[in-house]
Amino acid sequence: MSNNRKAAIIGGGVIGGGWAARFLLSGWNVSVFDPDPEAPRKVAEVLANARAALPALADVPMPPEGVLTFEDNIHDAVEGSEYIQESVSERLDLKHRVYAQIQQSAPHVPMGSSTSGFKPSQLQENAANPASIFVAHPFNPVYLLPLAEVVPSEKNDAGAIEKAKEILREIGMFPLHVRKEIDAHIADRFLEAVWREALWLVKDGVATTEEIDEAIRMGFGLRWGQMGLFETYRIAGGEAGMKHFLDQFGPCLSWPWTRLMDVPEYNDELVDLIAGQSDAQSGMHSIRELERIRDRNLIGFMRVLKDSNWGAGKVLLEHDARRRTTASDPTPETAQPMVLAHMQVLPGWIDYNGHMTESRYLFASSETCDAFLRHIGAGIDYVSAGHSYYTAESHIMHAGEAKLGDRLTGSVQVLSADEKRLHLFIRIERDGALVASIEQMLLHVDMKAGKACPAKPEVLERLMPIVEAHKALDRPATAGRHVGERRR
């Protein structure tokens, strides 16, 4: 992803600030327009939270952060942009005025709206170019949650919508294409139903705001977070599946289990009741504290989902893979170490001293070694066919310290190799300074037989030219040393 790409964010509130942070941390330059004089402060606070949270979801380093600017007018904000996201207040007349100004300068740039309820056909009314306007409805915090409901109308070009969806994927979002426009799209219709029922439960004295939140976060909220509604209920049906569930619970549809169609009067009394209970429940925390608590919880939850390649975690894995495939090629096979890995010290990598923990130095070495093995044709497909390189011995030496946020590179120098053995010297560096070195001896193994064997000819054809080129390199001074042994 190039730092020359620009996104324009119109509206710098909670949602607009989240969009700005998502694009910036994905390497895009971002221009924000918001007439609120407090917008720069508000966006800066959201961005600070995003910087602390989003990298914790990645297993590859974040791209260099883009450049953030605040413009005094819409024309300057959208000029030269590749994508525009509108996040102004939920007033249709205001949105129409904003679109008219945007399309005076950028009539053909795809423009997503963060609207929670308006249909794209409503947004497109009287627009100079309705085909470029569509719904891209996210969820807070935008910089962490991947969902963006993409809702076009009949006036939108299918190819342009696909291009917009690809942009959203590039910044780690999950564009859910809503095939038929409807008020409030998909997700907010569910939220509105739950919200209305919760209002009745509070009003009728059945439950407090805290008790309702406990019911969600201790039970079905966790289930919904990784399986959604129908898949959760399919499991609830046991071995007989969804049909059994429907047979068992279908009659409940006629029972008084919900007041969904009967909305309580929304008056000051109800507002005061709910606001007072919410203050008692959470008022000891500031909003920023609650945001950071929320972010830590979401990170932990989503990391578990990532380990399982499930739900939102699957999106994170695919985004990591996408960024890996766009990484630069390693150093050519010349007389210099091959730079094969680019990493960033993430929050989960540091110990109680604030330094990169020892296990992560070995992880960095493993990432570098694995990249080298893929380069010579001994990657996952080679392993699946029954052969692999096993580490027989490794020796790590610490030459410096790495801290949170540091960007590291991993390089390989081949000390020697033959048909069965591979002797590597791996350097982990920060800004050209050595942080650690790992000397590693690997054996080529027939995995089924469980013993060493010669590598396949196609691997040796890739490996041996590197070995020959690296013979011209100076042997590292620490190569071959034992623990505590002085340099000779």
Coordinates of C-alpha atoms in Angstrom, one line a residue:
M1 CA 0.0 0.0 0.0
S2 CA 1.5 3.3 -1.1
N3 CA 1.7 6.3 1.1
N4 CA 0.6 8.4 -1.9
R5 CA -2.9 7.2 -1.7
K6 CA -5.3 9.6 -0.1
A7 CA -8.7 9.2 1.7
A8 CA -10.9 12.2 2.6
I9 CA -12.9 12.0 5.8
I10 CA -15.8 14.5 6.0
G11 CA -16.9 14.7 9.6
G12 CA -14.4 14.1 12.4
G13 CA -16.5 12.8 15.3
V14 CA -16.3 9.4 16.9
I15 CA -17.0 7.5 13.6
G16 CA -15.1 9.8 11.3
G17 CA -12.1 9.8 13.6
G18 CA -12.2 6.0 13.6
W19 CA -12.2 5.9 9.8
A20 CA -9.3 8.4 9.8
A21 CA -7.3 6.2 12.1
R22 CA -8.1 3.0 10.1
F23 CA -6.9 4.6 6.9
L24 CA -3.8 6.3 8.5
L25 CA -2.6 3.2 10.2
S26 CA -3.1 1.3 6.9
G27 CA -0.6 3.7 5.2
W28 CA -3.0 6.1 3.5
N29 CA -2.7 9.9 3.7
V30 CA -5.9 11.3 5.2
S31 CA -7.5 14.7 4.9
V32 CA -10.2 15.6 7.4
F33 CA -12.8 18.4 7.1
D34 CA -15.0 19.2 10.1
P35 CA -16.0 22.8 11.1
D36 CA -15.9 21.9 14.8
P37 CA -12.8 23.6 16.2
E38 CA -12.4 20.7 18.6
A39 CA -12.2 18.2 15.7
P40 CA -8.3 18.0 15.7
R41 CA -8.3 17.2 19.4
K42 CA -11.0 14.6 19.1
V43 CA -9.5 12.9 16.1
A44 CA -6.1 12.9 17.9
E45 CA -7.5 11.1 20.9
V46 CA -9.2 8.5 18.8
L47 CA -5.9 8.0 16.8
A48 CA -4.0 7.6 20.0
N49 CA -6.3 4.8 21.0
A50 CA -6.0 3.2 17.6
R51 CA -2.2 3.3 17.6
A52 CA -2.2 1.4 20.9
A53 CA -4.8 -1.1 19.8
L54 CA -4.8 -1.9 16.0
P55 CA -1.2 -3.2 15.8
A56 CA -1.9 -5.7 18.5
L57 CA -4.2 -7.6 16.0
A58 CA -1.5 -8.0 13.4
D59 CA 1.3 -10.6 13.1
V60 CA 3.1 -8.6 10.4
P61 CA 4.3 -5.0 10.9
M62 CA 2.0 -2.1 10.2
P63 CA 2.9 -0.1 7.1
P64 CA 4.4 3.4 7.6
E65 CA 1.7 5.6 9.0
G66 CA 0.1 8.1 6.5
V67 CA 0.0 11.9 6.9
L68 CA -3.0 13.4 8.6
T69 CA -4.1 16.9 7.6
F70 CA -7.1 19.1 8.6
E71 CA -8.5 21.2 5.9
D72 CA -10.6 24.4 6.1
N73 CA -13.0 23.5 3.3
I74 CA -14.4 20.4 1.6
H75 CA -12.7 21.2 -1.7
D76 CA -9.2 20.9 -0.3
A77 CA -10.1 17.8 1.7
V78 CA -11.4 15.8 -1.2
E79 CA -8.9 17.1 -3.9
G80 CA -6.7 14.2 -5.1
S81 CA -8.5 11.6 -3.0
E82 CA -9.1 8.1 -4.1
Y83 CA -11.8 7.4 -1.6
I84 CA -14.2 9.6 0.5
Q85 CA -16.0 8.7 3.6
E86 CA -18.8 10.9 4.9
S87 CA -19.6 10.7 8.6
V88 CA -21.6 13.9 9.3
S89 CA -24.7 14.0 11.6
E90 CA -27.8 11.9 10.7
R91 CA -29.7 14.6 8.9
L92 CA -30.6 14.0 5.3
D93 CA -30.7 17.7 4.4
L94 CA -27.2 18.1 5.8
K95 CA -25.8 15.1 4.0
H96 CA -27.3 16.4 0.7
R97 CA -25.6 19.8 1.2
V98 CA -22.3 18.1 1.9
Y99 CA -22.6 15.8 -1.1
A100 CA -23.3 18.8 -3.4
Q101 CA -20.0 20.5 -2.2
I102 CA -18.0 17.3 -2.5
Q103 CA -19.2 16.6 -6.0
Q104 CA -18.3 20.1 -7.2
S105 CA -14.7 19.0 -6.8
A106 CA -14.7 15.2 -6.9
P107 CA -17.9 14.0 -8.7
H108 CA -16.5 10.5 -9.6
V109 CA -14.6 9.6 -6.5
P110 CA -16.4 6.7 -4.6
M111 CA -18.0 8.1 -1.5
G112 CA -19.2 5.9 1.3
S113 CA -21.6 7.2 3.9
S114 CA -21.5 6.0 7.6
T115 CA -25.2 6.5 7.9
S116 CA -26.9 4.1 10.3
G117 CA -30.3 4.3 8.8
F118 CA -30.7 6.1 5.4
K119 CA -31.0 4.1 2.2
P120 CA -28.5 4.9 -0.6
S121 CA -31.4 6.0 -2.9
Q122 CA -32.3 8.7 -0.2
L123 CA -28.7 9.8 -0.1
Q124 CA -28.4 10.0 -3.9
E125 CA -31.5 12.3 -4.3
N126 CA -30.6 15.4 -6.5
A127 CA -26.9 14.5 -6.5
A128 CA -24.7 15.6 -9.4
N129 CA -23.4 12.0 -9.7
P130 CA -25.6 9.6 -7.7
A131 CA -23.6 6.6 -9.0
S132 CA -20.6 7.5 -6.8
I133 CA -22.6 7.6 -3.5
F134 CA -23.3 4.4 -1.5
V135 CA -23.6 3.3 2.1
A136 CA -20.5 2.1 3.9
H137 CA -21.8 1.7 7.5
P138 CA -19.2 0.7 10.1
F139 CA -19.3 -0.1 13.8
N140 CA -17.5 1.6 16.6
P141 CA -14.5 1.4 17.1
V142 CA -14.0 1.6 13.3
Y143 CA -10.3 1.0 13.7
L144 CA -10.8 -2.4 15.3
L145 CA -14.2 -3.8 14.2
P146 CA -14.0 -5.1 10.6
L147 CA -17.7 -4.9 9.5
A148 CA -18.7 -2.3 7.0
E149 CA -22.2 -2.7 5.5
V150 CA -21.9 -1.8 1.8
V151 CA -25.3 -0.9 0.4
P152 CA -25.7 0.3 -3.2
S153 CA -28.8 1.2 -5.1
E154 CA -29.8 0.6 -8.7
K155 CA -28.0 3.8 -9.7
N156 CA -24.6 2.4 -8.6
D157 CA -22.2 0.8 -11.0
A158 CA -21.4 -2.8 -9.9
G159 CA -17.7 -2.4 -10.9
A160 CA -17.3 0.8 -8.9
I161 CA -18.9 -0.9 -5.8
E162 CA -16.5 -3.8 -6.2
K163 CA -13.6 -1.3 -6.3
A164 CA -14.8 0.4 -3.2
K165 CA -15.1 -3.0 -1.4
E166 CA -11.5 -3.8 -2.4
I167 CA -10.3 -0.6 -0.8
L168 CA -12.1 -1.5 2.4
R169 CA -10.5 -4.9 2.3
E170 CA -7.1 -3.3 1.9
I171 CA -7.5 -1.4 5.2
G172 CA -8.6 -4.6 7.0
M173 CA -12.4 -4.2 6.8
F174 CA -15.0 -6.8 6.0
P175 CA -17.4 -5.3 3.4
L176 CA -20.7 -7.0 3.8
H177 CA -22.6 -6.4 0.5
V178 CA -26.3 -5.8 1.4
R179 CA -28.1 -6.9 -1.8
K180 CA -31.4 -5.0 -1.2
E181 CA -31.5 -1.5 0.3
I182 CA -33.6 -1.2 3.4
D183 CA -33.9 1.3 6.3
A184 CA -31.1 0.8 8.9
H185 CA -29.5 -1.9 6.6
I186 CA -29.1 -5.3 8.4
A187 CA -27.1 -5.0 11.7
D188 CA -28.8 -1.9 13.1
R189 CA -32.3 -3.4 12.6
F190 CA -31.2 -6.2 15.0
L191 CA -29.7 -3.6 17.4
E192 CA -32.9 -1.5 17.3
A193 CA -35.0 -4.6 18.2
V194 CA -32.8 -5.4 21.1
W195 CA -32.7 -1.8 22.2
R196 CA -36.5 -1.5 22.2
E197 CA -36.9 -4.6 24.3
A198 CA -34.2 -3.4 26.7
L199 CA -36.1 -0.1 27.2
W200 CA -39.2 -2.0 28.2
L201 CA -37.3 -4.2 30.6
V202 CA -35.9 -1.1 32.3
K203 CA -39.2 0.8 32.3
D204 CA -41.1 -2.1 33.7
G205 CA -38.6 -2.6 36.5
V206 CA -37.7 -6.1 35.3
A207 CA -34.0 -5.4 35.0
T208 CA -31.5 -2.6 35.4
T209 CA -29.1 -1.4 32.7
E210 CA -26.3 -3.4 34.4
E211 CA -28.3 -6.6 34.6
I212 CA -29.2 -6.4 30.9
D213 CA -25.5 -5.8 30.0
E214 CA -24.5 -8.8 32.1
A215 CA -27.1 -11.0 30.4
I216 CA -25.5 -10.1 27.0
R217 CA -21.8 -10.1 27.8
M218 CA -21.9 -13.2 30.0
G219 CA -23.9 -15.3 27.6
F220 CA -25.3 -14.9 24.1
G221 CA -23.0 -11.9 23.3
L222 CA -20.0 -14.1 23.3
R223 CA -21.8 -16.7 21.2
W224 CA -23.0 -14.1 18.7
G225 CA -19.5 -12.6 18.5
Q226 CA -18.0 -15.7 16.9
M227 CA -21.0 -17.5 15.3
G228 CA -23.8 -15.0 14.7
L229 CA -27.5 -15.8 15.2
F230 CA -28.4 -18.7 12.9
E231 CA -25.3 -20.8 13.4
T232 CA -25.6 -20.4 17.2
Y233 CA -29.2 -21.6 17.1
R234 CA -28.3 -24.5 14.8
I235 CA -26.0 -25.8 17.5
A236 CA -28.7 -25.2 20.1
G237 CA -30.8 -27.8 18.2
G238 CA -28.3 -30.5 19.1
E239 CA -27.5 -33.3 16.7
A240 CA -30.8 -32.8 14.8
G241 CA -29.7 -29.3 13.9
M242 CA -31.7 -26.3 12.9
K243 CA -34.9 -28.1 12.2
H244 CA -35.1 -29.5 15.7
F245 CA -34.4 -26.0 17.1
L246 CA -37.2 -24.5 15.0
D247 CA -39.6 -27.3 16.0
Q248 CA -38.7 -26.8 19.7
F249 CA -38.8 -23.0 19.8
G250 CA -41.1 -22.1 17.0
P251 CA -44.2 -21.9 19.2
C252 CA -42.5 -19.2 21.2
L253 CA -43.1 -16.8 18.4
S254 CA -46.8 -16.5 19.6
W255 CA -45.8 -16.3 23.3
P256 CA -45.4 -12.9 25.1
W257 CA -41.6 -13.1 25.2
T258 CA -41.1 -9.7 23.6
R259 CA -42.8 -6.3 23.3
L260 CA -41.0 -5.7 20.1
M261 CA -44.0 -4.0 18.3
D262 CA -45.0 -2.1 21.4
V263 CA -42.6 0.8 22.0
P264 CA -42.6 2.5 25.4
E265 CA -43.2 6.3 25.4
Y266 CA -39.8 7.9 25.0
N267 CA -40.0 10.7 27.6
D268 CA -37.8 12.5 30.1
E269 CA -38.8 10.0 32.9
L270 CA -37.5 7.1 30.9
V271 CA -34.4 9.0 29.8
D272 CA -33.6 9.9 33.4
L273 CA -34.2 6.4 34.7
I274 CA -31.9 4.8 32.1
A275 CA -29.2 7.6 32.4
G276 CA -29.2 7.3 36.2
Q277 CA -28.8 3.6 36.1
S278 CA -26.0 3.8 33.5
D279 CA -24.2 6.4 35.6
A280 CA -24.3 4.1 38.6
Q281 CA -23.1 1.2 36.5
S282 CA -20.2 2.9 34.7
G283 CA -19.8 6.5 35.9
M284 CA -16.6 5.7 37.8
H285 CA -14.8 5.4 34.4
S286 CA -14.2 8.2 31.9
I287 CA -15.2 7.6 28.4
R288 CA -11.6 7.2 27.3
E289 CA -11.0 4.7 30.1
L290 CA -14.0 2.7 28.9
E291 CA -12.8 2.9 25.3
R292 CA -9.4 1.5 26.3
I293 CA -11.0 -1.3 28.4
R294 CA -13.3 -2.1 25.5
D295 CA -10.3 -2.2 23.1
R296 CA -8.3 -4.5 25.3
N297 CA -11.2 -6.9 25.6
L298 CA -11.9 -6.8 21.9
I299 CA -8.2 -7.5 21.1
G300 CA -8.1 -10.5 23.4
F301 CA -11.4 -11.8 22.0
M302 CA -10.4 -11.3 18.4
R303 CA -6.9 -12.8 18.9
V304 CA -8.6 -16.0 20.1
L305 CA -10.8 -15.9 17.0
K306 CA -7.6 -15.4 15.0
D307 CA -6.0 -18.4 16.5
S308 CA -9.1 -20.4 15.4
N309 CA -9.3 -18.8 12.0
W310 CA -12.9 -18.0 12.8
G311 CA -15.3 -15.1 12.4
A312 CA -13.5 -11.7 12.7
G313 CA -10.3 -13.6 13.3
K314 CA -10.4 -15.1 9.8
V315 CA -10.6 -11.5 8.4
L316 CA -7.4 -10.6 10.4
L317 CA -5.5 -13.6 9.1
E318 CA -6.5 -12.9 5.5
H319 CA -5.4 -9.2 6.0
D320 CA -2.0 -10.4 7.4
A321 CA -1.6 -12.7 4.3
R322 CA -2.5 -9.8 2.0
R323 CA 0.1 -7.6 3.5
R324 CA 2.7 -10.4 3.3
T325 CA 2.1 -10.9 -0.4
T326 CA 2.7 -7.2 -1.1
A327 CA 6.0 -7.1 0.9
S328 CA 9.1 -6.4 -1.1
D329 CA 11.2 -9.2 -2.5
P330 CA 14.3 -10.4 -0.5
T331 CA 17.7 -9.2 -1.3
P332 CA 19.0 -10.9 -4.5
E333 CA 21.3 -13.8 -4.2
T334 CA 24.5 -11.7 -4.1
A335 CA 27.3 -11.4 -1.6
Q336 CA 25.2 -9.8 1.1
P337 CA 22.8 -11.1 3.8
M338 CA 19.3 -11.6 2.5
V339 CA 16.7 -9.4 4.1
L340 CA 13.7 -11.6 4.5
A341 CA 11.5 -10.4 7.3
H342 CA 10.0 -7.1 8.4
M343 CA 8.5 -7.1 11.9
Q344 CA 7.2 -4.7 14.5
V345 CA 7.3 -5.1 18.3
L346 CA 3.7 -5.5 19.3
P347 CA 2.1 -5.1 22.8
G348 CA 2.1 -8.9 23.2
W349 CA 5.8 -9.1 22.5
I350 CA 7.0 -7.2 25.5
D351 CA 7.7 -8.3 29.1
Y352 CA 7.3 -6.6 32.5
N353 CA 10.5 -4.7 31.8
G354 CA 9.0 -3.1 28.8
H355 CA 11.5 -4.9 26.5
M356 CA 10.9 -7.5 23.8
T357 CA 10.5 -10.8 25.6
E358 CA 13.0 -13.6 24.9
S359 CA 10.5 -15.9 23.2
R360 CA 9.8 -13.3 20.6
Y361 CA 13.5 -13.1 19.6
L362 CA 13.2 -16.8 18.7
F363 CA 9.9 -16.0 17.0
A364 CA 11.6 -13.3 14.9
S365 CA 14.3 -15.8 14.0
S366 CA 11.7 -18.4 13.1
E367 CA 9.9 -15.9 10.9
T368 CA 13.1 -15.1 9.1
C369 CA 14.1 -18.7 8.7
D370 CA 10.7 -19.7 7.4
A371 CA 10.9 -16.9 4.8
F372 CA 14.3 -18.2 3.7
L373 CA 12.9 -21.8 3.4
R374 CA 10.0 -20.5 1.3
H375 CA 12.5 -18.6 -0.9
I376 CA 14.4 -21.8 -1.7
G377 CA 11.2 -23.8 -2.3
A378 CA 10.9 -25.6 1.0
G379 CA 7.7 -23.9 2.2
I380 CA 4.3 -25.3 3.2
D381 CA 3.7 -27.2 0.0
Y382 CA 7.1 -28.9 0.3
V383 CA 6.3 -29.9 3.9
S384 CA 2.9 -31.2 2.8
A385 CA 4.7 -33.5 0.4
G386 CA 6.6 -35.1 3.3
H387 CA 9.9 -33.2 3.5
S388 CA 11.1 -30.4 5.7
Y389 CA 14.1 -28.8 7.4
Y390 CA 14.2 -29.4 11.2
T391 CA 16.2 -27.2 13.6
A392 CA 18.9 -29.4 15.2
E393 CA 20.6 -26.6 17.2
S394 CA 20.3 -22.8 17.7
H395 CA 22.3 -20.2 19.7
I396 CA 21.0 -16.7 20.4
M397 CA 23.1 -13.7 21.4
H398 CA 21.5 -10.5 22.6
A399 CA 23.3 -7.4 21.4
G400 CA 20.7 -4.7 22.2
E401 CA 17.1 -4.1 23.3
A402 CA 13.9 -3.8 21.4
K403 CA 10.9 -2.0 22.8
L404 CA 7.2 -1.5 21.9
G405 CA 6.7 -0.2 18.4
D406 CA 10.3 -0.8 17.2
R407 CA 10.5 -1.9 13.6
L408 CA 12.8 -4.9 13.1
T409 CA 14.3 -6.6 10.1
G410 CA 15.5 -10.2 9.9
S411 CA 18.3 -11.2 7.5
V412 CA 20.0 -14.5 6.6
Q413 CA 23.6 -15.3 5.9
V414 CA 24.2 -18.9 4.8
L415 CA 27.4 -20.1 6.5
S416 CA 27.4 -23.5 4.8
A417 CA 25.2 -26.1 3.3
D418 CA 25.2 -29.5 1.7
E419 CA 22.5 -32.0 0.7
K420 CA 21.4 -32.6 4.2
R421 CA 22.6 -29.7 6.3
L422 CA 21.9 -26.0 6.4
H423 CA 23.9 -23.6 8.6
L424 CA 22.4 -20.1 9.0
F425 CA 23.3 -16.9 10.7
I426 CA 20.3 -14.7 11.3
R427 CA 20.5 -11.1 12.3
I428 CA 17.6 -9.2 13.9
E429 CA 18.3 -5.5 13.5
R430 CA 16.6 -2.1 14.3
D431 CA 17.5 0.8 12.1
G432 CA 20.7 -1.1 11.0
A433 CA 21.8 -1.8 14.5
L434 CA 22.1 -5.4 15.7
V435 CA 19.6 -6.3 18.3
A436 CA 20.2 -10.1 18.4
S437 CA 21.8 -12.8 16.3
I438 CA 20.7 -16.4 16.1
E439 CA 23.0 -19.2 14.7
Q440 CA 21.0 -22.1 13.5
M441 CA 21.8 -25.6 12.2
L442 CA 19.0 -27.4 10.3
L443 CA 18.8 -30.9 9.0
H444 CA 16.7 -31.9 5.9
V445 CA 14.3 -34.7 7.0
D446 CA 12.1 -37.3 5.4
M447 CA 9.1 -36.7 7.7
K448 CA 7.5 -40.1 7.1
A449 CA 10.7 -42.0 7.7
G450 CA 11.8 -39.7 10.6
K451 CA 15.4 -39.4 9.5
A452 CA 17.7 -37.1 7.6
C453 CA 17.8 -37.3 3.8
P454 CA 19.1 -35.3 0.9
A455 CA 17.0 -32.3 -0.1
K456 CA 15.1 -32.4 -3.4
P457 CA 17.0 -31.3 -6.5
E458 CA 14.7 -28.3 -7.0
V459 CA 15.5 -27.0 -3.5
L460 CA 19.2 -27.5 -3.9
E461 CA 19.1 -25.6 -7.2
R462 CA 17.8 -22.6 -5.4
L463 CA 20.0 -23.0 -2.3
M464 CA 23.5 -23.7 -3.7
P465 CA 23.8 -20.4 -5.7
I466 CA 23.1 -18.5 -2.4
V467 CA 25.7 -20.6 -0.6
E468 CA 28.3 -19.8 -3.3
A469 CA 27.5 -16.1 -3.2
H470 CA 27.7 -16.0 0.6
K471 CA 31.2 -17.5 0.7
A472 CA 32.5 -14.1 -0.2
L473 CA 31.0 -12.7 3.1
D474 CA 33.1 -12.3 6.2
R475 CA 32.3 -14.9 8.8
P476 CA 30.4 -13.3 11.7
A477 CA 32.7 -12.9 14.7
T478 CA 30.2 -14.7 17.0
A479 CA 29.6 -17.7 14.8
G480 CA 30.5 -21.0 16.4
R481 CA 30.8 -19.6 19.9
H482 CA 29.6 -21.4 22.9
V483 CA 28.0 -19.8 26.0
G484 CA 30.5 -17.6 27.7
E485 CA 33.3 -18.3 25.2
R486 CA 35.4 -15.3 24.4
R487 CA 36.1 -14.2 20.8
R488 CA 39.3 -15.6 19.4

